[in-house]
mmCIF file of C-alpha atoms in Angstrom:
data_model
loop_
_atom_site.group_PDB
_atom_site.id
_atom_site.type_symbol
_atom_site.label_atom_id
_atom_site.label_comp_id
_atom_site.label_asym_id
_atom_site.label_seq_id
_atom_site.Cartn_x
_atom_site.Cartn_y
_atom_site.Cartn_z
ATOM 1 C CA MET V 117 132.997 130.888 155.763
ATOM 2 C CA SER V 118 132.770 131.942 159.288
ATOM 3 C CA GLU V 119 129.168 130.894 159.536
ATOM 4 C CA ARG V 120 130.048 127.346 158.304
ATOM 5 C CA THR V 121 133.048 127.173 160.751
ATOM 6 C CA ARG V 122 130.995 128.178 163.763
ATOM 7 C CA GLY V 123 128.225 125.607 162.790
ATOM 8 C CA ALA V 124 130.744 122.913 162.670
ATOM 9 C CA LEU V 125 132.326 123.934 165.858
ATOM 10 C CA ALA V 126 128.845 124.201 167.610
ATOM 11 C CA THR V 127 127.845 120.753 166.300
ATOM 12 C CA LEU V 128 130.955 119.210 167.621
ATOM 13 C CA THR V 129 130.736 120.794 171.090
ATOM 14 C CA ARG V 130 127.002 120.079 171.365
ATOM 15 C CA PRO V 131 126.695 116.492 169.934
ATOM 16 C CA ALA V 132 123.488 115.663 171.712
ATOM 17 C CA ASP V 133 121.925 118.764 170.277
ATOM 18 C CA ALA V 134 123.357 118.126 166.853
ATOM 19 C CA SER V 135 122.109 114.476 167.006
ATOM 20 C CA TYR V 136 118.493 115.910 166.713
ATOM 21 C CA GLY V 137 119.557 118.667 164.234
ATOM 22 C CA SER V 138 119.934 118.893 160.411
ATOM 23 C CA ARG V 139 120.967 116.058 158.295
ATOM 24 C CA ARG V 140 124.435 117.622 158.114
ATOM 25 C CA GLU V 141 124.746 118.093 161.758
ATOM 26 C CA ARG V 142 123.520 114.510 162.410
ATOM 27 C CA LEU V 143 126.180 113.219 159.916
ATOM 28 C CA LEU V 144 129.077 115.417 161.296
ATOM 29 C CA SER V 145 128.503 114.344 165.039
ATOM 30 C CA ALA V 146 127.802 110.697 164.116
ATOM 31 C CA LEU V 147 131.016 110.476 162.031
ATOM 32 C CA THR V 148 133.158 112.365 164.764
ATOM 33 C CA VAL V 149 132.049 110.481 167.598
ATOM 34 C CA GLY V 150 132.035 107.138 165.723
ATOM 35 C CA LEU V 151 135.619 107.600 164.423
ATOM 36 C CA LEU V 152 136.774 108.670 167.846
ATOM 37 C CA ALA V 153 135.069 105.721 169.490
ATOM 38 C CA GLY V 154 136.512 103.318 166.895
ATOM 39 C CA LEU V 155 140.021 104.818 167.439
ATOM 40 C CA VAL V 156 139.608 104.114 171.230
ATOM 41 C CA GLY V 157 138.399 100.546 170.518
ATOM 42 C CA ALA V 158 141.303 99.739 168.158
ATOM 43 C CA ALA V 159 144.054 101.400 170.431
ATOM 44 C CA ALA V 160 142.748 99.446 173.378
ATOM 45 C CA ALA V 161 142.514 96.130 171.399
ATOM 46 C CA TYR V 162 146.064 96.738 170.089
ATOM 47 C CA THR V 163 147.205 97.093 173.803
ATOM 48 C CA LEU V 164 145.350 93.975 174.793
ATOM 49 C CA ARG V 165 146.860 91.950 171.837
ATOM 50 C CA ARG V 166 150.370 93.220 172.648
ATOM 51 C CA GLY V 167 149.784 92.864 176.439
ATOM 52 C CA ALA V 168 153.294 91.690 177.328
ATOM 53 C CA LEU V 169 154.797 94.908 175.970
ATOM 54 C CA ALA V 170 152.095 97.247 177.462
ATOM 55 C CA PRO V 171 152.997 99.552 180.262
ATOM 56 C CA ALA V 172 151.829 98.219 183.767
ATOM 57 C CA TRP V 173 149.019 100.608 184.141
ATOM 58 C CA ALA V 174 147.453 99.474 180.767
ATOM 59 C CA ASP V 175 146.214 96.001 181.877
ATOM 60 C CA ASP V 176 143.526 93.976 180.510
ATOM 61 C CA THR V 177 140.779 95.531 182.809
ATOM 62 C CA ALA V 178 141.781 99.049 182.141
ATOM 63 C CA MET V 179 141.655 98.568 178.318
ATOM 64 C CA ALA V 180 138.300 96.543 178.591
ATOM 65 C CA THR V 181 136.846 99.499 180.597
ATOM 66 C CA LEU V 182 138.149 101.937 177.967
ATOM 67 C CA VAL V 183 136.231 99.981 175.238
ATOM 68 C CA PHE V 184 133.046 99.629 177.409
ATOM 69 C CA VAL V 185 132.880 103.421 178.233
ATOM 70 C CA SER V 186 133.658 104.304 174.647
ATOM 71 C CA GLY V 187 130.462 102.327 173.557
ATOM 72 C CA ALA V 188 128.413 104.041 176.258
ATOM 73 C CA LEU V 189 129.653 107.428 175.319
ATOM 74 C CA VAL V 190 128.417 106.845 171.689
ATOM 75 C CA LYS V 191 124.817 106.929 172.967
ATOM 76 C CA LEU V 192 125.459 109.462 175.678
ATOM 77 C CA LEU V 193 127.098 112.024 173.253
ATOM 78 C CA CYS V 194 124.818 111.266 170.194
ATOM 79 C CA GLN V 195 121.658 111.216 172.173
ATOM 80 C CA SER V 196 119.075 110.561 169.383
ATOM 81 C CA LEU V 197 118.786 106.876 168.862
ATOM 82 C CA ARG V 198 118.992 107.217 164.991
ATOM 83 C CA THR V 199 122.014 109.171 165.009
ATOM 84 C CA SER V 200 123.602 106.969 167.722
ATOM 85 C CA VAL V 201 123.007 103.975 165.674
ATOM 86 C CA LEU V 202 124.961 105.446 162.774
ATOM 87 C CA ALA V 203 127.627 106.522 165.222
ATOM 88 C CA LEU V 204 128.125 102.861 166.616
ATOM 89 C CA ALA V 205 128.217 101.529 163.061
ATOM 90 C CA VAL V 206 130.908 103.960 162.183
ATOM 91 C CA ALA V 207 132.722 103.035 165.490
ATOM 92 C CA THR V 208 132.412 99.429 164.631
ATOM 93 C CA VAL V 209 133.638 99.677 161.073
ATOM 94 C CA ALA V 210 136.315 102.231 161.701
ATOM 95 C CA GLY V 211 137.492 100.260 164.852
ATOM 96 C CA ALA V 212 137.730 97.060 162.725
ATOM 97 C CA GLY V 213 139.707 98.879 160.005
ATOM 98 C CA LEU V 214 142.131 100.377 162.516
ATOM 99 C CA ALA V 215 142.557 97.281 164.444
ATOM 100 C CA VAL V 216 143.726 95.438 161.207
ATOM 101 C CA ALA V 217 145.808 98.279 160.428
ATOM 102 C CA THR V 218 147.639 97.960 163.887
ATOM 103 C CA ALA V 219 148.494 94.367 162.784
ATOM 104 C CA VAL V 220 149.646 95.173 159.148
ATOM 105 C CA VAL V 221 151.333 98.681 159.403
ATOM 106 C CA PRO V 222 154.287 97.408 161.711
ATOM 107 C CA TYR V 223 155.276 95.010 158.835
ATOM 108 C CA LEU V 224 155.273 97.915 156.272
ATOM 109 C CA LEU V 225 156.857 100.421 158.471
ATOM 110 C CA LEU V 226 159.698 98.059 159.697
ATOM 111 C CA ASP V 227 159.972 96.697 156.136
ATOM 112 C CA ILE V 228 159.595 93.004 157.361
ATOM 113 C CA ALA V 229 158.643 90.600 154.595
ATOM 114 C CA THR V 230 155.187 89.187 155.037
ATOM 115 C CA LEU V 231 155.838 86.105 152.761
ATOM 116 C CA GLY V 232 153.004 87.179 150.563
ATOM 117 C CA GLY V 233 150.792 87.876 153.562
ATOM 118 C CA LEU V 234 151.475 84.413 155.075
ATOM 119 C CA ALA V 235 153.185 86.089 158.120
ATOM 120 C CA LEU V 236 150.255 88.273 158.892
ATOM 121 C CA LEU V 237 147.819 85.316 159.333
ATOM 122 C CA PRO V 238 148.449 84.844 163.065
ATOM 123 C CA ALA V 239 148.290 88.485 163.861
ATOM 124 C CA LEU V 240 145.094 88.821 161.816
ATOM 125 C CA ARG V 241 143.708 85.691 163.650
ATOM 126 C CA ASP V 242 144.302 87.632 166.846
ATOM 127 C CA VAL V 243 142.797 90.766 165.714
ATOM 128 C CA ILE V 244 139.673 88.982 164.422
ATOM 129 C CA THR V 245 139.401 87.033 167.756
ATOM 130 C CA LEU V 246 139.682 90.306 169.737
ATOM 131 C CA LEU V 247 137.140 92.063 167.321
ATOM 132 C CA VAL V 248 134.531 89.379 167.731
ATOM 133 C CA PHE V 249 134.938 88.465 171.450
ATOM 134 C CA VAL V 250 136.169 91.898 172.948
ATOM 135 C CA GLN V 251 136.098 95.140 171.004
ATOM 136 C CA ILE V 252 132.703 94.831 169.281
ATOM 137 C CA PRO V 253 130.649 93.142 172.011
ATOM 138 C CA LEU V 254 132.096 95.313 174.677
ATOM 139 C CA GLN V 255 131.385 98.600 172.751
ATOM 140 C CA LEU V 256 127.884 97.193 171.936
ATOM 141 C CA THR V 257 127.284 96.362 175.648
ATOM 142 C CA GLY V 258 128.270 99.732 176.729
ATOM 143 C CA TYR V 259 126.140 101.281 174.034
ATOM 144 C CA LEU V 260 123.092 99.194 175.149
ATOM 145 C CA VAL V 261 123.720 99.941 178.832
ATOM 146 C CA ALA V 262 123.657 103.752 177.905
ATOM 147 C CA ILE V 263 120.370 103.133 176.037
ATOM 148 C CA VAL V 264 118.783 101.459 179.040
ATOM 149 C CA TYR V 265 120.098 104.528 181.232
ATOM 150 C CA ASP V 266 118.713 106.962 178.740
ATOM 151 C CA GLY V 267 115.283 105.116 178.793
ATOM 152 C CA ALA V 268 115.203 104.816 182.529
ATOM 153 C CA THR V 269 115.961 108.473 183.118
ATOM 154 C CA ALA V 270 113.729 109.905 180.231
ATOM 155 C CA MET D 206 114.736 115.892 176.706
ATOM 156 C CA VAL D 207 118.160 116.804 175.212
ATOM 157 C CA ARG D 208 120.891 116.773 177.646
ATOM 158 C CA SER D 209 121.975 120.129 179.109
ATOM 159 C CA PRO D 210 124.914 121.960 177.552
ATOM 160 C CA ARG D 211 126.831 121.411 180.919
ATOM 161 C CA THR D 212 126.271 117.746 180.681
ATOM 162 C CA GLN D 213 127.239 117.523 177.124
ATOM 163 C CA ARG D 214 130.424 119.444 177.821
ATOM 164 C CA ALA D 215 131.217 116.997 180.761
ATOM 165 C CA LEU D 216 130.668 113.847 178.500
ATOM 166 C CA LEU D 217 133.024 115.600 175.981
ATOM 167 C CA VAL D 218 135.686 115.847 178.712
ATOM 168 C CA VAL D 219 135.287 112.202 179.515
ATOM 169 C CA PHE D 220 135.464 111.253 175.955
ATOM 170 C CA ALA D 221 138.651 113.239 175.455
ATOM 171 C CA ALA D 222 140.179 111.610 178.493
ATOM 172 C CA LEU D 223 139.154 108.257 177.147
ATOM 173 C CA VAL D 224 140.870 109.135 173.645
ATOM 174 C CA ALA D 225 143.929 110.367 175.631
ATOM 175 C CA ALA D 226 144.205 107.295 177.755
ATOM 176 C CA SER D 227 143.912 104.853 174.859
ATOM 177 C CA GLY D 228 146.279 106.804 172.776
ATOM 178 C CA ALA D 229 148.900 106.892 175.708
ATOM 179 C CA ALA D 230 148.542 103.088 175.969
ATOM 180 C CA PHE D 231 148.840 102.662 172.265
ATOM 181 C CA VAL D 232 151.996 104.905 171.926
ATOM 182 C CA SER D 233 153.705 103.294 174.889
ATOM 183 C CA THR D 234 153.025 99.702 173.737
ATOM 184 C CA ALA D 235 153.947 100.497 170.049
ATOM 185 C CA THR D 236 157.221 102.033 171.247
ATOM 186 C CA ALA D 237 157.913 98.851 173.268
ATOM 187 C CA GLN D 238 156.990 96.791 170.204
ATOM 188 C CA LEU D 239 159.445 98.902 168.082
ATOM 189 C CA ALA D 240 162.268 98.427 170.875
ATOM 190 C CA TRP D 241 161.547 94.716 170.934
ATOM 191 C CA GLN D 242 162.044 94.599 167.192
ATOM 192 C CA GLU D 243 165.362 96.482 167.657
ATOM 193 C CA ARG D 244 166.572 94.505 170.799
ATOM 194 C CA ASP D 245 169.581 93.175 168.762
ATOM 195 C CA ALA D 246 170.992 96.712 168.872
ATOM 196 C CA ILE D 247 171.547 96.478 172.609
ATOM 197 C CA ASP D 248 175.232 96.284 172.921
ATOM 198 C CA PHE D 249 177.416 94.517 175.515
ATOM 199 C CA ARG D 250 181.063 95.465 175.625
ATOM 200 C CA PRO D 251 183.421 94.087 178.322
ATOM 201 C CA THR D 252 185.555 96.970 179.591
ATOM 202 C CA GLY D 253 187.610 95.762 182.337
ATOM 203 C CA PHE D 254 188.709 92.486 184.138
ATOM 204 C CA GLU D 255 189.887 91.958 187.628
ATOM 205 C CA LEU D 256 190.736 88.770 189.566
ATOM 206 C CA VAL D 257 189.839 88.765 193.208
ATOM 207 C CA ASP D 258 192.173 86.518 194.965
ATOM 208 C CA GLY D 259 191.290 84.537 198.266
ATOM 209 C CA ASP D 260 190.048 81.243 199.236
ATOM 210 C CA GLU D 261 187.412 81.370 196.499
ATOM 211 C CA PRO D 262 188.903 83.352 193.775
ATOM 212 C CA ALA D 263 186.542 85.056 191.490
ATOM 213 C CA LEU D 264 186.738 87.047 188.260
ATOM 214 C CA ARG D 265 185.044 90.340 188.016
ATOM 215 C CA VAL D 266 184.229 91.547 184.525
ATOM 216 C CA GLU D 267 182.893 95.136 183.747
ATOM 217 C CA PHE D 268 180.507 95.444 180.911
ATOM 218 C CA ALA D 269 179.359 98.610 179.289
ATOM 219 C CA VAL D 270 175.722 97.993 178.195
ATOM 220 C CA THR D 271 174.306 100.442 175.656
ATOM 221 C CA ASN D 272 170.547 100.537 174.958
ATOM 222 C CA PRO D 273 169.764 102.635 171.827
ATOM 223 C CA THR D 274 166.069 101.685 171.954
ATOM 224 C CA ALA D 275 163.347 103.998 173.332
ATOM 225 C CA VAL D 276 162.360 101.674 176.133
ATOM 226 C CA ASP D 277 164.175 100.522 179.250
ATOM 227 C CA ALA D 278 165.582 97.087 179.206
ATOM 228 C CA ARG D 279 166.570 94.743 181.834
ATOM 229 C CA ILE D 280 169.474 92.293 181.648
ATOM 230 C CA ARG D 281 170.810 89.378 183.550
ATOM 231 C CA PRO D 282 173.499 86.943 182.728
ATOM 232 C CA SER D 283 172.252 83.556 181.526
ATOM 233 C CA ALA D 284 175.367 81.595 180.507
ATOM 234 C CA LEU D 285 178.612 83.544 180.329
ATOM 235 C CA VAL D 286 181.922 81.875 180.665
ATOM 236 C CA ALA D 287 185.407 83.503 180.714
ATOM 237 C CA TYR D 288 188.088 81.772 178.488
ATOM 238 C CA ASP D 289 191.824 82.119 178.091
ATOM 239 C CA GLY D 290 191.936 83.298 174.452
ATOM 240 C CA ASP D 291 189.580 81.851 171.744
ATOM 241 C CA PRO D 292 186.596 80.187 173.370
ATOM 242 C CA ARG D 293 186.808 77.380 170.570
ATOM 243 C CA ALA D 294 190.242 76.404 172.087
ATOM 244 C CA GLY D 295 188.239 75.552 175.186
ATOM 245 C CA ALA D 296 190.518 77.014 177.878
ATOM 246 C CA THR D 297 187.780 77.588 180.374
ATOM 247 C CA LEU D 298 188.743 79.978 183.321
ATOM 248 C CA SER D 299 185.414 80.463 185.213
ATOM 249 C CA VAL D 300 183.119 78.017 186.540
ATOM 250 C CA PRO D 301 180.046 77.694 184.139
ATOM 251 C CA ARG D 302 176.800 78.757 185.764
ATOM 252 C CA SER D 303 178.530 80.577 188.579
ATOM 253 C CA GLU D 304 178.171 83.962 187.012
ATOM 254 C CA ARG D 305 175.977 86.515 188.482
ATOM 255 C CA LEU D 306 175.687 90.207 188.490
ATOM 256 C CA ALA D 307 177.387 92.148 191.417
ATOM 257 C CA GLY D 308 174.522 93.406 193.627
ATOM 258 C CA ASP D 309 171.087 92.863 192.096
ATOM 259 C CA ARG D 310 169.822 89.870 190.282
ATOM 260 C CA GLU D 311 168.940 92.072 187.222
ATOM 261 C CA ALA D 312 170.274 95.371 185.997
ATOM 262 C CA THR D 313 168.156 98.008 184.151
ATOM 263 C CA VAL D 314 169.500 99.749 181.061
ATOM 264 C CA PRO D 315 167.735 102.990 180.609
ATOM 265 C CA ALA D 316 166.336 103.974 177.181
ATOM 266 C CA GLY D 317 168.865 105.525 174.914
ATOM 267 C CA GLY D 318 171.469 105.097 177.781
ATOM 268 C CA THR D 319 174.562 103.244 178.796
ATOM 269 C CA THR D 320 174.919 101.420 182.101
ATOM 270 C CA THR D 321 177.937 99.616 183.684
ATOM 271 C CA VAL D 322 177.408 96.211 185.037
ATOM 272 C CA THR D 323 179.860 93.948 186.947
ATOM 273 C CA LEU D 324 179.580 90.250 186.298
ATOM 274 C CA VAL D 325 181.151 88.040 188.964
ATOM 275 C CA ALA D 326 182.137 84.416 188.270
ATOM 276 C CA ASP D 327 183.974 81.852 190.396
ATOM 277 C CA VAL D 328 187.477 80.653 189.356
ATOM 278 C CA PRO D 329 188.511 77.215 190.562
ATOM 279 C CA PRO D 330 191.668 77.849 192.780
ATOM 280 C CA GLU D 331 193.918 75.747 190.574
ATOM 281 C CA ARG D 332 193.205 78.017 187.645
ATOM 282 C CA ALA D 333 193.681 81.292 189.541
ATOM 283 C CA ASP D 334 197.217 81.760 188.474
ATOM 284 C CA ARG D 335 196.421 81.130 184.694
ATOM 285 C CA THR D 336 193.333 83.529 185.087
ATOM 286 C CA ARG D 337 195.842 86.176 186.557
ATOM 287 C CA GLU D 338 198.187 85.818 183.650
ATOM 288 C CA ALA D 339 195.385 86.121 181.207
ATOM 289 C CA VAL D 340 193.960 89.228 182.821
ATOM 290 C CA ASP D 341 197.404 90.738 182.804
ATOM 291 C CA ALA D 342 198.011 89.858 179.159
ATOM 292 C CA ASP D 343 194.551 91.044 178.221
ATOM 293 C CA ARG D 344 193.603 87.693 176.765
ATOM 294 C CA ILE D 345 190.340 86.980 178.381
ATOM 295 C CA VAL D 346 187.377 86.470 176.158
ATOM 296 C CA VAL D 347 183.891 86.322 177.932
ATOM 297 C CA SER D 348 181.341 84.255 175.704
ATOM 298 C CA GLY D 349 177.766 83.349 176.282
ATOM 299 C CA SER D 350 174.617 85.269 176.556
ATOM 300 C CA PHE D 351 172.479 87.770 178.550
ATOM 301 C CA VAL D 352 168.748 87.529 178.951
ATOM 302 C CA VAL D 353 167.381 90.858 177.659
ATOM 303 C CA THR D 354 163.838 91.697 178.944
ATOM 304 C CA VAL D 355 161.687 94.583 177.419
ATOM 305 C CA ARG D 356 158.534 94.940 179.572
ATOM 306 C CA GLY D 357 157.174 91.415 179.644
ATOM 307 C CA ARG D 358 159.021 89.822 176.963
ATOM 308 C CA SER D 359 162.505 88.145 177.237
ATOM 309 C CA ASP D 360 165.160 86.924 174.798
ATOM 310 C CA THR D 361 168.730 86.041 174.753
ATOM 311 C CA ALA D 362 171.519 88.130 173.437
ATOM 312 C CA ASP D 363 174.905 86.593 172.517
ATOM 313 C CA VAL D 364 178.011 88.266 173.837
#
């Protein structure tokens, strides 16, 4: 038990080492980094989508920077290319899922009728637009920049 | 070469800061979205009336504004007119579009708090006597709307 706990903790605190480690270590680090990067992407995209209600410091530039840096950190944390690709895939899928959730969940929480899903269409349109033009490309660009950085400093 | 443990730790700290910053932005925005959905709960209650005599008489109306939501709201009068009795009877006392807040253009109602704002509206000199009677007999009804602004979004709230 203590052996496994220490193993998981060491994997999480040394993601670059883990990205070259055993299959279990690679999966654990890719899933953790990917899920957290997806969370950052979805939260920033939500703040961008509801820009009029965002606090003053959370402007478009700040949120775009968050998404970009989260993409770069996927590669910087999961250093091995193979593991980082998996982590970025997890970030993209989890980020898309969470971004859709931010549009749907308010209707469920506030018990607002969606008219059979019809009322969700404008929100989902905005979510998909932000996913295709902001969230995924910015995260991917950050990731590619980090690959170039790692390649240049190798 | 694998990054040194120190670099890995520094990168983790940056990543944690990133998660914290995006989380804070999300929570703040989501709270404002909830407050926006609940903006109808912001309550305007007239608590006192006073006629200021002079060459240009004015009616001062004190409003107690309660904001039960979790985000500060800003308010300004948009179309408020004082009537003698039921507004539908049409006995207008104040000059339409002359209403403004005493002091600032806008007032801020803190989250979960109550604030008192004073509305000032001009009264035509020929209606000053009737206005004074209405104030004394507690017959004044103020009807119209305030503009309620939560962060960057505005809507009107009927009074």
